[in-house]
XYZ file of N, CA and C in Angstrom:
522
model
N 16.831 7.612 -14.771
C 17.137 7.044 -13.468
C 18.416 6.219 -13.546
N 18.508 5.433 -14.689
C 19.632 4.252 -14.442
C 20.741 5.303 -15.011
N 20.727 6.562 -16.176
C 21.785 7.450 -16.118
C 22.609 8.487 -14.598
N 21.129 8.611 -14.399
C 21.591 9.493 -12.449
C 22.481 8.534 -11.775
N 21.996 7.260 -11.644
C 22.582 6.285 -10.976
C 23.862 5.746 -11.292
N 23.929 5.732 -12.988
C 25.628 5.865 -13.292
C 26.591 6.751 -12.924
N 25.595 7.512 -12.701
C 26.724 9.020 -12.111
C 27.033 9.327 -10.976
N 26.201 8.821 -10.154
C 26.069 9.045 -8.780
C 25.757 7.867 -8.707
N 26.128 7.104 -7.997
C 26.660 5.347 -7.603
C 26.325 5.721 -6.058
N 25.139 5.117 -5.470
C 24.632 4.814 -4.264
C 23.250 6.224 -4.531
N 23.113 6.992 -4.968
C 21.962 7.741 -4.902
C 21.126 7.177 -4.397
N 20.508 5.790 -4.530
C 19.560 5.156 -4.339
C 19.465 4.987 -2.962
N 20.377 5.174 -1.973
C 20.991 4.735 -0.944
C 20.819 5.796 0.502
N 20.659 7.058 -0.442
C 20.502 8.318 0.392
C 19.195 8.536 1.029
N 19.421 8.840 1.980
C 18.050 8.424 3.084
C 17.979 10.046 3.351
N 16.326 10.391 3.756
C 16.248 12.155 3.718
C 15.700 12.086 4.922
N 16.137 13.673 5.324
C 16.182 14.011 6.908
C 14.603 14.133 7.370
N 13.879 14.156 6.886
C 12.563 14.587 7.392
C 11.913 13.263 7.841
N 11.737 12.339 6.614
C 10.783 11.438 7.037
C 11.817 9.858 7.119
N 12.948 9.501 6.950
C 13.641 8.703 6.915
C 13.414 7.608 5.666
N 13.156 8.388 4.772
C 12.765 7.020 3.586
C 14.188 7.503 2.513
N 14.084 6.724 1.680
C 15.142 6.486 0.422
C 13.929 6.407 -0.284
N 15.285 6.665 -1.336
C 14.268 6.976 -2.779
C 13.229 6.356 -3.182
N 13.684 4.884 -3.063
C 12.704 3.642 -3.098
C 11.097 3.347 -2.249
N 11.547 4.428 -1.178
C 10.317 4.268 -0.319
C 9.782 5.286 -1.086
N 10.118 6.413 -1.450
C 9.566 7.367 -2.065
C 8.740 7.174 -3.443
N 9.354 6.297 -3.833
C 8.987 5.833 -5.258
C 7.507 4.872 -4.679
N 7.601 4.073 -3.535
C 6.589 3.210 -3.343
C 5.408 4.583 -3.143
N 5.477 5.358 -2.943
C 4.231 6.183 -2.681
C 3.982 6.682 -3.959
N 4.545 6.663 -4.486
C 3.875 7.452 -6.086
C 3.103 5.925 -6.630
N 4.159 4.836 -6.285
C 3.614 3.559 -7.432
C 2.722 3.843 -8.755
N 1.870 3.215 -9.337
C 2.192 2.885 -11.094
C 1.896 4.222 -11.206
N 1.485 5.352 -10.849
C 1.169 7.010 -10.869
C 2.017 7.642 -11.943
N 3.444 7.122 -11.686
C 4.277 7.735 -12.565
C 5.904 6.234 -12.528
N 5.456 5.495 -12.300
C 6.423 4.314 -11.712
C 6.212 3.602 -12.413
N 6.726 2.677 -13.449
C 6.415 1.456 -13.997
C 6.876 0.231 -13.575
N 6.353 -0.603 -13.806
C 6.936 -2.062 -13.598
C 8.511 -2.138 -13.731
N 9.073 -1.719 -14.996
C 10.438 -1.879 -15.242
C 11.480 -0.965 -14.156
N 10.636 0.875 -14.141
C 11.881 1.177 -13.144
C 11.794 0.932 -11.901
N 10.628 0.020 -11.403
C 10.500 -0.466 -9.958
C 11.374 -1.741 -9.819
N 11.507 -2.046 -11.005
C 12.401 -3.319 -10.345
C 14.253 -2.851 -11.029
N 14.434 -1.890 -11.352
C 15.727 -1.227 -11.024
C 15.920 -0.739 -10.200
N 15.047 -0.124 -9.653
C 15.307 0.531 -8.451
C 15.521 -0.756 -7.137
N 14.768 -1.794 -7.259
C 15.023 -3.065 -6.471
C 16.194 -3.457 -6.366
N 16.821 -3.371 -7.759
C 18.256 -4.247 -8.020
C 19.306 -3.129 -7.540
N 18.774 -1.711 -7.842
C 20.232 -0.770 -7.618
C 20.099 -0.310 -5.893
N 19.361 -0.572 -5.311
C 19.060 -0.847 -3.773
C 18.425 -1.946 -2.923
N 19.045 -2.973 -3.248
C 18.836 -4.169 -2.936
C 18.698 -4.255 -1.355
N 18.861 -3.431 -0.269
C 18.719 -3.570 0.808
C 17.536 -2.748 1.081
N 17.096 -1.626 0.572
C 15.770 -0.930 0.656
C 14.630 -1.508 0.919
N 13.964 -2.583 0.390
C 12.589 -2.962 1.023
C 12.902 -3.718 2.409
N 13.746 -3.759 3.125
C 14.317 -4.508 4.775
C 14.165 -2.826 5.354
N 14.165 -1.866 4.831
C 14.713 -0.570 5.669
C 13.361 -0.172 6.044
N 12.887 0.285 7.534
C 11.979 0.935 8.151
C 11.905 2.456 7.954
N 11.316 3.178 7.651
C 11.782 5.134 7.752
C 11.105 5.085 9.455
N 10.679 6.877 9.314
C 10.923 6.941 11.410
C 9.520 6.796 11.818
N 8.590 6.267 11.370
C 7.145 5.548 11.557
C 7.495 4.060 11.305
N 8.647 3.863 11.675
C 8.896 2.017 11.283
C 8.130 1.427 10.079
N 7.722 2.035 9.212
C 6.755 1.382 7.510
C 8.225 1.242 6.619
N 7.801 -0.389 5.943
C 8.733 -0.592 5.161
C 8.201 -0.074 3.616
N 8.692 -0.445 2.819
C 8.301 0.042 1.679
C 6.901 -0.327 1.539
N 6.719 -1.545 1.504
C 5.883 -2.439 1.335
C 4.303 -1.910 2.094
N 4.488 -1.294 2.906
C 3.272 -0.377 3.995
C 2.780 0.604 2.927
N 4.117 1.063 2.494
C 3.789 2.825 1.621
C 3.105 2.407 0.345
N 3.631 1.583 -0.130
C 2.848 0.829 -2.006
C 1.368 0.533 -1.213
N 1.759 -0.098 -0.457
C 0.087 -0.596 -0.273
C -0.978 0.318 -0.123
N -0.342 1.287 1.161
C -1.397 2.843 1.890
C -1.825 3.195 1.159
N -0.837 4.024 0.025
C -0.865 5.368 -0.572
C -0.890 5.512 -2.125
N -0.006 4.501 -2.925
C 0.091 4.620 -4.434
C -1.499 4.142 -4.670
N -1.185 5.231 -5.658
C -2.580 5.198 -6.218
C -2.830 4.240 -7.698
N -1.638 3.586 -8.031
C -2.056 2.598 -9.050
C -0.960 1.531 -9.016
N -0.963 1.122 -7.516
C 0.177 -0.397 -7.149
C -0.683 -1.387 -8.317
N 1.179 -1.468 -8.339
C 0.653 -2.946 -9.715
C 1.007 -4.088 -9.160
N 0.201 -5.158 -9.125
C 0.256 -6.407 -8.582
C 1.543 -6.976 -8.927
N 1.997 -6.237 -9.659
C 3.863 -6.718 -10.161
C 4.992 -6.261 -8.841
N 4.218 -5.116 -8.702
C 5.344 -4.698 -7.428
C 4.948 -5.019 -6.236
N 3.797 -5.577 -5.910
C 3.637 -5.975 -4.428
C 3.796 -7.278 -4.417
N 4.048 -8.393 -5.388
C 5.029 -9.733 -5.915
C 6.121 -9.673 -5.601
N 6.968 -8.409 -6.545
C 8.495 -8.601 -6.364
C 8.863 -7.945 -5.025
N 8.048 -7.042 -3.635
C 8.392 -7.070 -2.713
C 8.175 -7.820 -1.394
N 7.360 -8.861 -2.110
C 7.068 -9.965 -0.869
C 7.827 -10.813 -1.553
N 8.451 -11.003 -2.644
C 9.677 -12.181 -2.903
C 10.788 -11.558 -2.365
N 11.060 -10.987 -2.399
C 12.442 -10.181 -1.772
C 12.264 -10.158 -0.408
N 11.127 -10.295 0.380
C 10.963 -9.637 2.181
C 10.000 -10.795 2.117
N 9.543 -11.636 2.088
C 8.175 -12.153 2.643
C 7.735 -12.056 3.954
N 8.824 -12.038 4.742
C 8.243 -11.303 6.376
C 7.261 -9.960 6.654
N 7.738 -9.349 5.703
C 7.307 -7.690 5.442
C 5.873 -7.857 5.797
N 5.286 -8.679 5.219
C 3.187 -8.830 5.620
C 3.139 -8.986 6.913
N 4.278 -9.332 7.957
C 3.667 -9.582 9.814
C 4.391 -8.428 10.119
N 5.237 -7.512 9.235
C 5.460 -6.176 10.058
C 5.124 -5.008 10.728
N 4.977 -4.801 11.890
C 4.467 -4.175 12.295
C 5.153 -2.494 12.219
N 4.209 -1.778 11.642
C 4.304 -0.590 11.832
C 3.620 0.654 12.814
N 3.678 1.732 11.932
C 2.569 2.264 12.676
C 1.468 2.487 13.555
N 1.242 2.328 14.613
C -0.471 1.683 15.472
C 0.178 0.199 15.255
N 0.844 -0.008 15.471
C 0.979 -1.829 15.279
C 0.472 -2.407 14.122
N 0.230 -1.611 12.682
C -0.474 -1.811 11.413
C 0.364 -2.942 10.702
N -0.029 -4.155 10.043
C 0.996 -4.559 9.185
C 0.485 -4.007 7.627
N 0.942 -4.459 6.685
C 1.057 -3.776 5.007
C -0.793 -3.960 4.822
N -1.455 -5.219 5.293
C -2.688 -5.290 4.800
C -4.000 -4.769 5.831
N -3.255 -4.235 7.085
C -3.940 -3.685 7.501
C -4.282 -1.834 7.165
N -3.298 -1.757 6.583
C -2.942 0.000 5.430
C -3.942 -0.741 4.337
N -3.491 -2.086 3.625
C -4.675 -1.925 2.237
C -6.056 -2.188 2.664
N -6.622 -1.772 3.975
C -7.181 -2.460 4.133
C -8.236 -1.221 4.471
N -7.458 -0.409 4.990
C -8.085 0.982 5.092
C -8.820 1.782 3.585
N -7.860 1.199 2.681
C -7.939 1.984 1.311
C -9.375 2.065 0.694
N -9.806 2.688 0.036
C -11.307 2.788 -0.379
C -11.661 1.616 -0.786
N -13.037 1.076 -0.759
C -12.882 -0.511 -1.665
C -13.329 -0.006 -2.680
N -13.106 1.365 -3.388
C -13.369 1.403 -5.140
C -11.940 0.790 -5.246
N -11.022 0.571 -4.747
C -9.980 0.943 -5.736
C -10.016 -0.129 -6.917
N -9.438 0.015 -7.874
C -9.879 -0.812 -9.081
C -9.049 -2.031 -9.246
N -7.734 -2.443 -8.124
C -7.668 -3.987 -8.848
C -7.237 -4.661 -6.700
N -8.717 -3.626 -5.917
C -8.329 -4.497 -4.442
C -8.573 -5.895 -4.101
N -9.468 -6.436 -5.362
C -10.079 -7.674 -4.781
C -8.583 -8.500 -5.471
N -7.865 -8.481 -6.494
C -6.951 -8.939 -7.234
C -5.730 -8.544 -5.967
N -5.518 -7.987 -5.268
C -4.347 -7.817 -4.310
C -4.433 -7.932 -3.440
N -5.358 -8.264 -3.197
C -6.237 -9.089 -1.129
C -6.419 -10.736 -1.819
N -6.392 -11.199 -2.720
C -5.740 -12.047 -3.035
C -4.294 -13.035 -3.193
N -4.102 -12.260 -3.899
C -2.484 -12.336 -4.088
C -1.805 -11.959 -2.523
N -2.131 -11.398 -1.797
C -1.645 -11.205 -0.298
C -2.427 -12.696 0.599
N -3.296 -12.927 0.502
C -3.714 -14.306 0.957
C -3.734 -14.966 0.742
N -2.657 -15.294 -0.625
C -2.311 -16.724 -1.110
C -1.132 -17.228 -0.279
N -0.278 -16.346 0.590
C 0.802 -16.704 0.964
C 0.393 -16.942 2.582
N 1.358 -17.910 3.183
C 1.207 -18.439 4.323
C 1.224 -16.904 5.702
N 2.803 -16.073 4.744
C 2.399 -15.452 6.059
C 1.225 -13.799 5.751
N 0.778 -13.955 4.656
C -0.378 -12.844 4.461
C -1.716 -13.595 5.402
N -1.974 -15.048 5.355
C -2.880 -15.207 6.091
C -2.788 -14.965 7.721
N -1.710 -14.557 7.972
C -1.171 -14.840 9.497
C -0.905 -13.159 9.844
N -1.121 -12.099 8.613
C -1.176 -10.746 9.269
C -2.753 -10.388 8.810
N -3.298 -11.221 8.260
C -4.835 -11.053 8.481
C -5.396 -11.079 9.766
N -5.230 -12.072 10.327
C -5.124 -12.753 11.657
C -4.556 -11.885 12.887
N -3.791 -10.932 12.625
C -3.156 -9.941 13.509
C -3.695 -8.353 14.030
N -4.077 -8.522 15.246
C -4.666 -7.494 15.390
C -3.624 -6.220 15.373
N -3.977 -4.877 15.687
C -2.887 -3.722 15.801
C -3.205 -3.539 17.253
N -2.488 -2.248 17.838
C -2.458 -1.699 18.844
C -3.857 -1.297 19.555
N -4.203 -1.318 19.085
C -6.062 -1.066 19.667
C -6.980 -2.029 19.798
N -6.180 -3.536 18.745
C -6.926 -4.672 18.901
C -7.830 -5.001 18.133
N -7.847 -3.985 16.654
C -8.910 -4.099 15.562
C -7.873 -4.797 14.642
N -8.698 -6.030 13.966
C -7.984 -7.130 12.825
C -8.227 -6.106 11.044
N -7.191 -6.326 10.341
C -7.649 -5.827 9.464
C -9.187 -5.835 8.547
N -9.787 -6.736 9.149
C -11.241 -6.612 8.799
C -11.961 -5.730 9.463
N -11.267 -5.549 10.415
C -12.450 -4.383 11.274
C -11.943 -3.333 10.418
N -10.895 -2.997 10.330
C -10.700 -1.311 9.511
C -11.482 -1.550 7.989
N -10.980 -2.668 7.398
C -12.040 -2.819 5.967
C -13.387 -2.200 6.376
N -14.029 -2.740 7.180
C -15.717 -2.010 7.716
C -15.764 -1.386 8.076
N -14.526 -0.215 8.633
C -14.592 1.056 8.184
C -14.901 1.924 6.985
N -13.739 1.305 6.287
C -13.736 1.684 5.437
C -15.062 1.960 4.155
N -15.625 1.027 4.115
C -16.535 0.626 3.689
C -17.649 1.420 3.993
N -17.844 1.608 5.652
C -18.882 2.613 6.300
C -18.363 3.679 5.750
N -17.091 4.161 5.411
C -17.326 5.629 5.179
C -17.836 5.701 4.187
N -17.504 4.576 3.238
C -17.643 5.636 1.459
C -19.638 5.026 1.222
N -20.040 4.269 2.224
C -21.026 4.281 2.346
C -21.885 5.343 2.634
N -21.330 6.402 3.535
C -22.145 7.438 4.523
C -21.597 8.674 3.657
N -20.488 8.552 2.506
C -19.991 9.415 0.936
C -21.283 9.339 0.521
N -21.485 8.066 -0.356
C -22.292 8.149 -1.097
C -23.858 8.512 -0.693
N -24.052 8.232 0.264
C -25.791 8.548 1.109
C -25.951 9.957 0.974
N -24.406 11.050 1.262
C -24.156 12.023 1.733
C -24.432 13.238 0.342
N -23.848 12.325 -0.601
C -23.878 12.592 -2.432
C -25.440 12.530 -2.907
N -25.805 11.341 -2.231
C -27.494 11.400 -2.733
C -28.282 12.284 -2.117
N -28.251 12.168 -1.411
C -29.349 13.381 -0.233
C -28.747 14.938 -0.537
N -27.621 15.529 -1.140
C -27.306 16.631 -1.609
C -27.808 16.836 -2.814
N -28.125 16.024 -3.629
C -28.189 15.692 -5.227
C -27.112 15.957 -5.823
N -26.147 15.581 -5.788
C -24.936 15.444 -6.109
C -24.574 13.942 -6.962
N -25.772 13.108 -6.880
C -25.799 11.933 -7.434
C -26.738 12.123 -8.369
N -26.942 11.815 -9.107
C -28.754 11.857 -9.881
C -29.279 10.554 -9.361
N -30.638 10.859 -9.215
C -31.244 9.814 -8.369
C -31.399 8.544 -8.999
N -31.535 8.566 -9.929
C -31.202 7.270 -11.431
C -29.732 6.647 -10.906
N -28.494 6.867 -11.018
C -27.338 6.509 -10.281
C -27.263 6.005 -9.074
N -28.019 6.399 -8.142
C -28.723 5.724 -6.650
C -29.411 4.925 -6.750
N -30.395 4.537 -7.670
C -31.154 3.677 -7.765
C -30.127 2.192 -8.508
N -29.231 2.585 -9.485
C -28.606 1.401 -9.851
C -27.315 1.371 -8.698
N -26.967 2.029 -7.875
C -26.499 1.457 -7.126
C -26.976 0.928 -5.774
N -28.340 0.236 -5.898
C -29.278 -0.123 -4.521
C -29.877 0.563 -3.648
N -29.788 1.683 -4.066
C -30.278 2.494 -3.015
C -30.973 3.033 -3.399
N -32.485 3.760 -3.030
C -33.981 4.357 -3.098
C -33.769 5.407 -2.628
């Protein structure tokens, strides 16, 4: 990456016709998947205006790490609320801000209680908690979505036998 970028000076910069993101937004959707800590924060420094940039669903970077990467590291959703701290009352999509996307996300994921943290330690993460979207549901209402679904998953897994009933039983359910 930092060789491409010697060679081609602004690559980072090039925005694609379909969905309006740069590389950087692109990179936020893969997050730790194939992204590490180190080339996420080159990619920060060699496009220093990228996490301010909306693509054509108005989501800043910061929306896409949260939605979609499947192994955001609490390192990169740090270094993009130090760089943007506004970014948590942005409204995107449905009027969504960044924690109303993590908010949708399965609650297996393995470090959500550690990043619904770290997002509500800051003044303005408590203030897009607080924010409803376009329909008027707060990101807690989509969490209890969320929640209902992988609830009505797993019921759906047991009653198929797709669970062994031993596995249902240690997870509360008869």
């Amino acid at each position: 990456l930092k060789k491409a970028h010697g060679h081609y000076s602004g690559i980072t910069d090039v925005v694609d016709k379909d969905r309006g993101r740069m590389l950087f937004h692109r990179c936020c959707e893969r997050g730790g998947d194939s992204l590490e800590d180190r080339s996420f924060d080159f990619l920060a420094r060699a496009s220093p205006s990228a996490p301010f940039l909306v693509d054509f669903q108005r989501l800043l970077p910061i929306h896409i790490l949260l939605a979609t990467a499947p192994c955001t590291t609490p390192h990169m959703i740090k270094r993009l609320v130090a760089i943007h701290p506004k970014s948590l009352t942005h409204r995107g999509t449905r009027g969504w801000t960044p924690i109303h996307f993590f908010c949708m996300r399965l609650p297996t994921y393995p470090r959500a209680v550690m990043v619904l943290h770290m997002l509500l330690d800051t003044k303005l993460g408590r203030k897009a908690l607080r924010m409803k979207d376009d329909k008027g549901d707060l990101p807690l209402h989509l969490f209890c979505v969320a929640c209902a679904d992988l609830r009505d998953q797993v019921d759906h897994e047991i009653a198929t036998g797709l669970v062994p009933q031993n596995a249902a039983t240690r997870r509360g359910r008869s």
